[in-house]
Short mmCIF file of C-alpha atoms in Angstrom, two decimals:
data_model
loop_
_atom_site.label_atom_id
_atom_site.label_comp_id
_atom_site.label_asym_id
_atom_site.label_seq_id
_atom_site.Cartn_x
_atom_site.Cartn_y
_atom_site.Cartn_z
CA UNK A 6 -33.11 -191.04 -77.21
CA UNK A 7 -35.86 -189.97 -74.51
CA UNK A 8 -38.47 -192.52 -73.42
CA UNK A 9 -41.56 -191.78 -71.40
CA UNK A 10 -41.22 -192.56 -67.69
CA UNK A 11 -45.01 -194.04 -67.36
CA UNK A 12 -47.06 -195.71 -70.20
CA UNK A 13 -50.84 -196.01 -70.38
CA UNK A 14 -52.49 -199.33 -70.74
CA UNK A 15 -56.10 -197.67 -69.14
CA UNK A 16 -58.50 -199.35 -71.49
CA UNK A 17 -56.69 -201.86 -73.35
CA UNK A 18 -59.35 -204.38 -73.50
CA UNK A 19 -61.93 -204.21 -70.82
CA UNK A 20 -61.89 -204.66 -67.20
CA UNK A 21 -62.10 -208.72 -66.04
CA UNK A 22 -65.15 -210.13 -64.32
CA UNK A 23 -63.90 -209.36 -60.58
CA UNK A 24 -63.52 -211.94 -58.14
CA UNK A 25 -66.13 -210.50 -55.97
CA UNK A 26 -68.35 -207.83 -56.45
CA UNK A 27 -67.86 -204.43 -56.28
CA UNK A 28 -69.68 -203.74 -53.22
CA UNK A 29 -67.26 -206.23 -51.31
CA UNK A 30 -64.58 -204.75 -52.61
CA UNK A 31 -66.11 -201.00 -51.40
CA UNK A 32 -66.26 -202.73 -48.58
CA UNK A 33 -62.93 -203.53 -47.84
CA UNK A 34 -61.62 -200.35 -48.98
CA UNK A 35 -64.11 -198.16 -46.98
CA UNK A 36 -62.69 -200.26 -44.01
CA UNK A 37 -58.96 -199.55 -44.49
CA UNK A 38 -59.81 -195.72 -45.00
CA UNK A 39 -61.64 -195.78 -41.70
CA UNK A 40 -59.05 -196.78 -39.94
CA UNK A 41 -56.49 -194.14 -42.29
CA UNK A 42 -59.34 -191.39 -41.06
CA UNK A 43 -58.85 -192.35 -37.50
CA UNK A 44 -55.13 -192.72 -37.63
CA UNK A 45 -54.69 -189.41 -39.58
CA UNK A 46 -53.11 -191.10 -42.57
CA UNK A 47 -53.41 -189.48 -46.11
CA UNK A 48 -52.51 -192.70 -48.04
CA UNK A 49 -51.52 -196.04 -47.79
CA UNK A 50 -48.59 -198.22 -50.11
CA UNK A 51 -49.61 -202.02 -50.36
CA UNK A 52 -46.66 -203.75 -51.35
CA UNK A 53 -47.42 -207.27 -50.15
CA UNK A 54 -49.24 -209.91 -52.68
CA UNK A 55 -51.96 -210.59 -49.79
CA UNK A 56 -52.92 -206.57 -49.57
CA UNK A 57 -52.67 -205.88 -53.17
CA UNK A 58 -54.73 -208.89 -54.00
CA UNK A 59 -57.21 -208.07 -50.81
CA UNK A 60 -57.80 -205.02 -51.54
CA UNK A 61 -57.49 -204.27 -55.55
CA UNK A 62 -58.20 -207.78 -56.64
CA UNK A 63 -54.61 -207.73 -58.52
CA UNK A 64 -52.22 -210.61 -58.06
CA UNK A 65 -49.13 -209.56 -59.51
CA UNK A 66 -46.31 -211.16 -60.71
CA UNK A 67 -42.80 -209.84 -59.02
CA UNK A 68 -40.04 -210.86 -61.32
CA UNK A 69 -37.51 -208.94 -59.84
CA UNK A 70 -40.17 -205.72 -60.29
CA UNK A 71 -41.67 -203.18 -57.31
CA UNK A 72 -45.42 -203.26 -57.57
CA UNK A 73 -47.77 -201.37 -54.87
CA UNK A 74 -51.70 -200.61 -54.18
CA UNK A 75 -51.95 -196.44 -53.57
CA UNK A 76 -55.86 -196.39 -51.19
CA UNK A 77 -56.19 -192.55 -50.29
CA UNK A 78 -59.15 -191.54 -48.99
CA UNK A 79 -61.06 -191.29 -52.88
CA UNK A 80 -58.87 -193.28 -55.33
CA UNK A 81 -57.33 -196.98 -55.03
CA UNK A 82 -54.59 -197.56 -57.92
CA UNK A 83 -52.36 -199.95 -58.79
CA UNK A 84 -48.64 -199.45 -59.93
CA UNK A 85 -47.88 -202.09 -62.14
CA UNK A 86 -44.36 -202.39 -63.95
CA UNK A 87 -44.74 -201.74 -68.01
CA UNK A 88 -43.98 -205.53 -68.89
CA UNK A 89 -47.60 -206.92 -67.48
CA UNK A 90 -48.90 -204.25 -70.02
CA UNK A 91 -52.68 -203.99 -69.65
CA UNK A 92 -53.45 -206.99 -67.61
CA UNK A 93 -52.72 -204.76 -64.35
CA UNK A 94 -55.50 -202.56 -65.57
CA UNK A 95 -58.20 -205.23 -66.47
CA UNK A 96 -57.53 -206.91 -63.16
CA UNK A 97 -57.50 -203.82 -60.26
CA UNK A 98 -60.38 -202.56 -58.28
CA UNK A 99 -59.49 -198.85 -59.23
CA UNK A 100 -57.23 -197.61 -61.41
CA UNK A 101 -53.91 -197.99 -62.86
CA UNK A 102 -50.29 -196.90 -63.46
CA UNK A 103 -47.68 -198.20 -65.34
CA UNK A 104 -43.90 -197.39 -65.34
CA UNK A 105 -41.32 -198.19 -67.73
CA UNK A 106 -37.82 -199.72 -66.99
CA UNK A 107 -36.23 -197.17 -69.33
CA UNK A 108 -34.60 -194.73 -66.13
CA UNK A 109 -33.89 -195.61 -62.48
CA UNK A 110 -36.23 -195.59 -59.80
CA UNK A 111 -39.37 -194.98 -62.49
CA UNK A 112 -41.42 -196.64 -59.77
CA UNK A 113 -40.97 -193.90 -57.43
CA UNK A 114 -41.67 -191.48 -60.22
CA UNK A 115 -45.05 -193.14 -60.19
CA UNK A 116 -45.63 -192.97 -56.84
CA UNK A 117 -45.30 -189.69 -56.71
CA UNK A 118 -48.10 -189.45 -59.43
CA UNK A 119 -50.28 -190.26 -57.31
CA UNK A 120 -48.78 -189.32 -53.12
CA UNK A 121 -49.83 -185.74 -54.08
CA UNK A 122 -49.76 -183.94 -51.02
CA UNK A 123 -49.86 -186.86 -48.49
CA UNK A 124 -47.19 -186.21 -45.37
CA UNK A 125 -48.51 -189.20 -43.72
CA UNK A 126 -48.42 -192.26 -45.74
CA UNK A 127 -48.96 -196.49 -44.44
CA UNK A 128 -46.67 -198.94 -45.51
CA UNK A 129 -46.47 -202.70 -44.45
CA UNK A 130 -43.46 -202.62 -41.69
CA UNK A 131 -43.61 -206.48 -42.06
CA UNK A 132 -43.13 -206.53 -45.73
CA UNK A 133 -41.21 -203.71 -46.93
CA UNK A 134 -37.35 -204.65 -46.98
CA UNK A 135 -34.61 -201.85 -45.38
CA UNK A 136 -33.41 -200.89 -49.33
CA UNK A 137 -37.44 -200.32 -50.69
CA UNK A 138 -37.41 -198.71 -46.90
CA UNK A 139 -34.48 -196.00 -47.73
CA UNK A 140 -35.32 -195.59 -51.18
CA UNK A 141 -38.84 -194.02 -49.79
CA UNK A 142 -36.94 -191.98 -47.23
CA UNK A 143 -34.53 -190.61 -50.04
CA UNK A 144 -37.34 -189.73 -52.33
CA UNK A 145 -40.11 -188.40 -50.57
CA UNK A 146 -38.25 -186.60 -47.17
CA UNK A 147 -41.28 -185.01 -46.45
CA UNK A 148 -43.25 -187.90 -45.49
CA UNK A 149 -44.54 -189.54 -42.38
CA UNK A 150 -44.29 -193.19 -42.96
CA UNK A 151 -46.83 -195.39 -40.60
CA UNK A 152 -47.33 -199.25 -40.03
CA UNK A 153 -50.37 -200.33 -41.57
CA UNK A 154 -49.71 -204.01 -42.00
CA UNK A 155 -51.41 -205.14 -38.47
CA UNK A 156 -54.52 -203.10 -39.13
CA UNK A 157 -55.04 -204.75 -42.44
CA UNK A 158 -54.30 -208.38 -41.04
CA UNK A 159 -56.90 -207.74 -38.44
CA UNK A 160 -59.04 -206.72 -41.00
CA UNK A 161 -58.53 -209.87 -42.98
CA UNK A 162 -58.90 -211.95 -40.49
CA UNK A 163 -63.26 -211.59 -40.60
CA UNK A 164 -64.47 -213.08 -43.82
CA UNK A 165 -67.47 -211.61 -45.41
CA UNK A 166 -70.17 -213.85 -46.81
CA UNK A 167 -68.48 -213.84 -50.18
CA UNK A 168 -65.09 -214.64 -49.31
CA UNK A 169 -66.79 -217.65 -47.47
CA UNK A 170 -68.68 -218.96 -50.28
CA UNK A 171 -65.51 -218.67 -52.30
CA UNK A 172 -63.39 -220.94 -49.76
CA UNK A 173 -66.34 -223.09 -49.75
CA UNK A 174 -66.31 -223.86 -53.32
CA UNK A 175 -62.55 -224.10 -53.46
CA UNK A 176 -62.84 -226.55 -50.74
CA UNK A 177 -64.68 -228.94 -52.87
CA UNK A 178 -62.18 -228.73 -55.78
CA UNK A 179 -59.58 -229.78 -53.24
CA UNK A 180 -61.95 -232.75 -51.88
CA UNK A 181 -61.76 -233.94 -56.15
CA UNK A 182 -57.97 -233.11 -55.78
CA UNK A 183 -57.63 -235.78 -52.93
CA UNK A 184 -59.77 -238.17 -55.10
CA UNK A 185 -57.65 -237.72 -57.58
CA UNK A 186 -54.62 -238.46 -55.80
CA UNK A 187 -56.16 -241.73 -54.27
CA UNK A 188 -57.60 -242.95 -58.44
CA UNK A 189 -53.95 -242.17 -59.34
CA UNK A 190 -51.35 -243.83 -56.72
CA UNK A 191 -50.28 -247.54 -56.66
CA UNK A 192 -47.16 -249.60 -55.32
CA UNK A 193 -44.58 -248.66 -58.37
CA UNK A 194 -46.32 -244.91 -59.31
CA UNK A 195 -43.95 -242.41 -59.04
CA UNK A 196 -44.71 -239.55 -56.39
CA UNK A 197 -45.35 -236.65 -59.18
CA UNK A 198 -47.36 -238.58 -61.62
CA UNK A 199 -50.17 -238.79 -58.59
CA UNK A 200 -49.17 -235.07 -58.01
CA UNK A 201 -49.40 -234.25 -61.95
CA UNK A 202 -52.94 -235.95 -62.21
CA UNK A 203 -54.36 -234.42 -59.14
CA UNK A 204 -53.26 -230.67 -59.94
CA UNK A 205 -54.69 -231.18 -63.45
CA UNK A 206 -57.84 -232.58 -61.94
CA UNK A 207 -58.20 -229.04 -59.83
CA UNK A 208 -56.83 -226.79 -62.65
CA UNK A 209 -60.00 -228.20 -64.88
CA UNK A 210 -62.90 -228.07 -62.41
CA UNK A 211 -61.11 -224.33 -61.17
CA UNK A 212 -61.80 -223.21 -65.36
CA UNK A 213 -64.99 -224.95 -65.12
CA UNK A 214 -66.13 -223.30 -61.75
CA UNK A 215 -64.95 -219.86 -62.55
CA UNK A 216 -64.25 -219.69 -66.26
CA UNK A 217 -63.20 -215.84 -66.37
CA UNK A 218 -60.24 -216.59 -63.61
CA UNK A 219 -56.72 -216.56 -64.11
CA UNK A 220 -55.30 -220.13 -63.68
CA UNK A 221 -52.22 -219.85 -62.05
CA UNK A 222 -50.67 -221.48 -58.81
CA UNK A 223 -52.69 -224.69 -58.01
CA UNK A 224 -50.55 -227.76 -56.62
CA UNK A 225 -50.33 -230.70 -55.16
CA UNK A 226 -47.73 -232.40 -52.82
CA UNK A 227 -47.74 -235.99 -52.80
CA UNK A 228 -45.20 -237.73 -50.35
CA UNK A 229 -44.31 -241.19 -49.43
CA UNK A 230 -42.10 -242.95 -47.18
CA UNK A 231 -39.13 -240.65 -45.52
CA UNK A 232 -40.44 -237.81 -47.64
CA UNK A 233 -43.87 -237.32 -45.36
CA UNK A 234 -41.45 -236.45 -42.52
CA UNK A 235 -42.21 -232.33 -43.33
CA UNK A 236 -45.34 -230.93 -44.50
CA UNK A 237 -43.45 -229.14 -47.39
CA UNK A 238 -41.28 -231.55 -48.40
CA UNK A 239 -41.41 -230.98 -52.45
CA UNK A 240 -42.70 -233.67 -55.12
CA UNK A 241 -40.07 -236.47 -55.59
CA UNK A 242 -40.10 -238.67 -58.59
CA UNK A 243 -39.38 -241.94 -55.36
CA UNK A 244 -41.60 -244.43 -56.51
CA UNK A 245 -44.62 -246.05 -53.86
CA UNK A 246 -43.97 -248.90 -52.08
CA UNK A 247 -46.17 -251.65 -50.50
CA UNK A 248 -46.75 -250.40 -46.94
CA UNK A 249 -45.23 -246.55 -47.46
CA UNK A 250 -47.06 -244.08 -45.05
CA UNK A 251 -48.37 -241.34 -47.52
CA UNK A 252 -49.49 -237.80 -47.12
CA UNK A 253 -51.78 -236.07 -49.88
CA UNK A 254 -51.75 -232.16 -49.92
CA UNK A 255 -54.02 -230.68 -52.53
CA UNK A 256 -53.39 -226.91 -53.16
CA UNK A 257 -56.44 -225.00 -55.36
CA UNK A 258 -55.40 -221.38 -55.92
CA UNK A 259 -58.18 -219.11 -56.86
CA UNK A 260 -57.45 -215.39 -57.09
CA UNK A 261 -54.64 -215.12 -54.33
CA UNK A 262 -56.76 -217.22 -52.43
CA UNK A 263 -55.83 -221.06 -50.99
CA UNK A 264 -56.92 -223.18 -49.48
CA UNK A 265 -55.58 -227.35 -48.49
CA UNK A 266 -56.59 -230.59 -48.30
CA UNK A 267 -53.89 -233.08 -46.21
CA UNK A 268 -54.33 -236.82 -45.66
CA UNK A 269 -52.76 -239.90 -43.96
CA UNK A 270 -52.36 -242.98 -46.46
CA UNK A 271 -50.82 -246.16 -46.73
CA UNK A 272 -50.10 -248.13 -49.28
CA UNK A 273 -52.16 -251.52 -49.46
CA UNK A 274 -50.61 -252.03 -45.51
CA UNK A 275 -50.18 -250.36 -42.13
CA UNK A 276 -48.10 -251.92 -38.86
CA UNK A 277 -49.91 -251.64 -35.68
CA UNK A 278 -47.78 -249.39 -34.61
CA UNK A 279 -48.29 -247.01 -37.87
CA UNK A 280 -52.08 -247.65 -36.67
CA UNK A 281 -51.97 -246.56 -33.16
CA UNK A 282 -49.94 -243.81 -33.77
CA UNK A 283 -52.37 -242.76 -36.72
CA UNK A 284 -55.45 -243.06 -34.85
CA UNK A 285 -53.80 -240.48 -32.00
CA UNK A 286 -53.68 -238.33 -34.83
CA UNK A 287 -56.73 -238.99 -35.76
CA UNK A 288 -58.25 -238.85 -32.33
CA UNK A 289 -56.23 -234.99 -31.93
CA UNK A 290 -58.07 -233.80 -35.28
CA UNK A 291 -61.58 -234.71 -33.98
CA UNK A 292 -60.99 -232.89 -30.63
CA UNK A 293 -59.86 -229.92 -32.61
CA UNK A 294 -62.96 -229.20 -34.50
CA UNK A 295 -64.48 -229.57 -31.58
CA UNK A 296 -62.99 -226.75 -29.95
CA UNK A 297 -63.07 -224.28 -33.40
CA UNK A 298 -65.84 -222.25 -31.63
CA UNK A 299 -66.71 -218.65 -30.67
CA UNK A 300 -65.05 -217.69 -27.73
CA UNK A 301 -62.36 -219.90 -27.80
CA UNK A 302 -58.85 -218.99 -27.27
CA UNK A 303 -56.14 -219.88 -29.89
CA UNK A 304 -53.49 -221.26 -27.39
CA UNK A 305 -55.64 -222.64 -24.80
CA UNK A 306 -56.91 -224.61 -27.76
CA UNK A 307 -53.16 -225.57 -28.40
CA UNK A 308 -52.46 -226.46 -24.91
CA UNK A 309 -55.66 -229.01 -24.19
CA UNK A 310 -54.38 -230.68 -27.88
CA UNK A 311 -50.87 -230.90 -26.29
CA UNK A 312 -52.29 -232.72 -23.58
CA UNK A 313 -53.36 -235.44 -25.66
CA UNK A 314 -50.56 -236.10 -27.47
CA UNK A 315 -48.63 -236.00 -24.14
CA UNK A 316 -51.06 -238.43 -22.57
CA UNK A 317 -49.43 -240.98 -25.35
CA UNK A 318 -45.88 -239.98 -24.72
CA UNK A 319 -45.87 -238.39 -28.28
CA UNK A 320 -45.95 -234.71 -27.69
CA UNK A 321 -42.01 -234.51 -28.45
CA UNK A 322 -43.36 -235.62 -32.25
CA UNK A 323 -45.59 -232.70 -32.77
CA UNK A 324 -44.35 -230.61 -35.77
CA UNK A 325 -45.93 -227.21 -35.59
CA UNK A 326 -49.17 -224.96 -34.70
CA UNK A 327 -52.33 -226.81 -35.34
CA UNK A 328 -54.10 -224.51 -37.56
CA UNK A 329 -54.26 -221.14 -38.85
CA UNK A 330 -56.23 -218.52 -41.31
CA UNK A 331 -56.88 -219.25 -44.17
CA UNK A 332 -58.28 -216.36 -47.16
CA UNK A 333 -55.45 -214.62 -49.12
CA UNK A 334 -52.67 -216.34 -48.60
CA UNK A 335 -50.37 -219.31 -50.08
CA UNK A 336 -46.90 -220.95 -48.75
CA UNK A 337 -45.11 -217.92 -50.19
CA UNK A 338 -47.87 -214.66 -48.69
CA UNK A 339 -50.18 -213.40 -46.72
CA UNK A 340 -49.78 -215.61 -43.56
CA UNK A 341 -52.35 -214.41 -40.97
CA UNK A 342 -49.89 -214.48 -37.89
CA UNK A 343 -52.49 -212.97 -35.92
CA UNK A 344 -55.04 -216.13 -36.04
CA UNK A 345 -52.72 -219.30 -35.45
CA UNK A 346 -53.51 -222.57 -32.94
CA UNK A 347 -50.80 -222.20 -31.29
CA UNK A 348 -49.29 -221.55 -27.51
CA UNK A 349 -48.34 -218.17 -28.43
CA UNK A 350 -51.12 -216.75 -29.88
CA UNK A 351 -54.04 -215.49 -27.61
CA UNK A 352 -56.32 -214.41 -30.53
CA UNK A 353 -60.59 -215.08 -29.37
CA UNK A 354 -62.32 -216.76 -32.22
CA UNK A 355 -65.55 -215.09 -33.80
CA UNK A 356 -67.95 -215.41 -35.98
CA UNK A 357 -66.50 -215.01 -39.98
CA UNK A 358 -63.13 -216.11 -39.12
CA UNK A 359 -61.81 -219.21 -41.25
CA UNK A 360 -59.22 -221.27 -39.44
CA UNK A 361 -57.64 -225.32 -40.30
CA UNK A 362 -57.10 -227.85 -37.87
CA UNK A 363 -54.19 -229.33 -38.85
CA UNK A 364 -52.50 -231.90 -36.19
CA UNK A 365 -49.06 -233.40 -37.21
CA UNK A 366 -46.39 -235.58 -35.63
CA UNK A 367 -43.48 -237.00 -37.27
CA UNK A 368 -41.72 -240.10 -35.73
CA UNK A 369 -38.21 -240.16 -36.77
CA UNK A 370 -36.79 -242.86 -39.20
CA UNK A 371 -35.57 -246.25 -37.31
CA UNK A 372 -38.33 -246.11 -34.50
CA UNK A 373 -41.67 -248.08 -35.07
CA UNK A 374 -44.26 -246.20 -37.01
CA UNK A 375 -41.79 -243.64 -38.59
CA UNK A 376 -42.97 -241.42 -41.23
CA UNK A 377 -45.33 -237.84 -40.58
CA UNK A 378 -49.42 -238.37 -40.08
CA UNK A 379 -51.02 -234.91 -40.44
CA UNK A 380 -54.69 -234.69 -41.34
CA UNK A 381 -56.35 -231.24 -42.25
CA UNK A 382 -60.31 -229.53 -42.46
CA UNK A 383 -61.03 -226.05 -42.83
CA UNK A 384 -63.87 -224.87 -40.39
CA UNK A 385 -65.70 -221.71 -40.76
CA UNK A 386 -66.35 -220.41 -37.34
CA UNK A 387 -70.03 -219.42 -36.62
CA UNK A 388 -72.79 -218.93 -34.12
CA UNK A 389 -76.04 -219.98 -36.41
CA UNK A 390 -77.90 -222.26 -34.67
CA UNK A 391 -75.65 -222.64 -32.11
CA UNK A 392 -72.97 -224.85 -34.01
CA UNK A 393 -69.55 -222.61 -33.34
CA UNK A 394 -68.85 -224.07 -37.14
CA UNK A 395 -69.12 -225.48 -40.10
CA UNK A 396 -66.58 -227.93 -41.60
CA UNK A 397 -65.87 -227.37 -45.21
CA UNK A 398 -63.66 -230.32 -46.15
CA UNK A 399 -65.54 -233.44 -46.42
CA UNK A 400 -63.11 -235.96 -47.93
CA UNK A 401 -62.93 -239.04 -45.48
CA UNK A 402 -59.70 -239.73 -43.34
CA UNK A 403 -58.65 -242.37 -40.84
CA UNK A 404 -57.23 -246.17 -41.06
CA UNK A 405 -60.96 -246.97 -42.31
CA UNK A 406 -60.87 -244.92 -44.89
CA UNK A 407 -57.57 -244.38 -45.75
CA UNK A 408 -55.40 -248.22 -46.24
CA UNK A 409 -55.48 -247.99 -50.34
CA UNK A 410 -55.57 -251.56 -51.67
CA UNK A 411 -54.28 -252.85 -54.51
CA UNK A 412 -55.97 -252.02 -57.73
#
């Protein structure tokens, strides 16, 4: 028996409220075929979540599945695997295609749908594996294929005003997430039912904020004792105890994009050496925001923080970078290498980009003050009025804020 290679789910239902509106999203396509005019590029392939979701406001769901974005220089269309059915459709900034999983290699049938007579086509060199790689090599010989992953990360990197406003309110629901955590935790509560009650706290106000989004991906991490020790150490079901160093990490996901809320706690108690190492912590955040301005470069930033901690003799404690993008992205995609506080990266800041400042050291078990302090604000980096930015996170932080009592 013969099946079709493609099915047709164009207007099955109507199209969803987008995430932004359309003249943002003109506007980020319109900028991604200016730079495919002046790179003589007939088409592009997103394959990534982060470009997919960036530029067709479609967040797909793998499953084992190819999906892709086709941008040529009129049309922007999804290809969208025949099990999503229309939802592909409703959600894309353009148009759609669908293919079946009834013959081999059915995606590439739909690509060439819609390659036409491109010879020079972009692809993501940092996302597309050597075996999706060959398989486009094999099937269309003819074509040109062209990195176009850096162009779109620098692209991402400036926020527009409505991106902004977005991370704005989804900063908020993570400032309830962190209240959430603190109403919820007590010597003898298990780590996940503080995560459990915070996540459900964001997934409510997220329906209530935007009630025609899709309500997938929020989390929380919630960590105490040994398990703070790595800032993705996963939920345990270990149980508080009096004194425990804690770390809160409140995750809202809102149409691709996250953002985080991470906190220093202890349980009823902290030694003085849990306190001095805290308030070095602490004392590395506030010098951070400070230097989140216009002009400023990423690792020099890094460096004068590294100072600090070595002034203390605690520099060999530091985990990782001390900030980085944030927009479409999560701890699985869309990691903005190009915009990280770190030695390595000599990225200028400007106006419109949106970067954390995230200090962390971890002290290793057996030594006084074990356990990891990280605290974490999102800044939106600016020039009005002469600020260089605007901090976005408001919930509190710091030993006299963050010693929960007893209830």
């Amino acid at each position: 028996m013969q099946r079709e290679r493609l099915q047709s789910f164009v207007n099955n239902g109507q199209k969803a409220r987008p995430t932004f509106s359309p003249a943002e999203m003109e506007r980020r396509q319109s900028a991604l075929r200016h730079h495919m005019a002046a790179q003589n590029i007939d088409a592009a392939l997103m394959t990534s979540y982060h470009n997919v979701n960036y530029y067709g406001d479609f967040l797909y769901c793998q499953f084992g599945r190819r999906y892709g974005l086709v941008i040529d220089h009129e049309n922007t269309t999804s290809v969208s695997a025949g099990i999503d059915g229309g939802q592909p459709w409703r959600r894309t900034f353009g148009g759609n295609i669908t293919y079946t999983d009834w013959q081999k290699d059915n995606y590439f049938h739909a690509l060439r749908q819609l390659f036409g007579h491109a010879r020079r086509i972009g692809i993501e060199f940092d996302h597309v594996s050597l075996e999706l790689r060959d398989h486009l090599s094999a099937e269309f010989p003819e074509v040109e294929w062209v990195d176009i992953a850096g162009a779109a990360m620098q692209q991402r990197m400036i926020k527009s005003a409505e991106e902004i406003a977005h991370i704005t309110e989804m900063a908020r629901i993570a400032d309830l997430g962190g209240a959430a955590c603190i109403a919820a935790m007590g010597v003898g509560v298990p780590e996940h039912e503080v995560a459990l009650h915070s996540t459900a706290t964001m997934v409510r106000e997220i329906a209530r904020t935007w009630p025609d989004a899709e309500l997938l991906d929020t989390w929380t991490w919630f960590q105490s004792g040994i398990n703070t020790d790595g800032a993705h150490n996963p939920v345990t079901s270990r149980r508080i105890e009096r004194g425990n160093i804690l770390s809160l990490n409140c995750f809202p996901m809102v149409a691709g994009y996250y953002v985080a809320l991470e906190r220093t706690l202890f349980a009823e108690t902290a030694t003085d050496d849990h306190l001095r190492l805290w308030e070095v912590n602490c004392a590395v955040h506030d010098r951070g925001k400070e230097l989140l301005v216009p002009g400023a470069n990423c690792g020099e930033v890094a460096r004068e923080l590294n100072a600090i901690y070595a002034d203390h003799g605690l520099l060999q404690y530091r985990s990782f970078g001390y900030g980085h993008s944030f927009g479409v992205l999560c701890h699985y995609y869309g990691r903005e290498a190009g915009l990280e506080l770190r030695e390595d990266c000599e990225t200028i800041l400007e106006p419109g980009m949106v970067v954390s400042m995230e200090p962390m050291i971890t002290v290793p078990e057996g030594l006084p003050g074990a356990g990891g302090y990280r605290e974490h604000d999102i800044l939106v980096i600016t020039d009005a009025n002469n600020v260089g930015n605007v901090n976005i996170t408001a919930h509190p932080y710091g030993p006299e804020n963050m010693i929960i009592r007893g209830k």
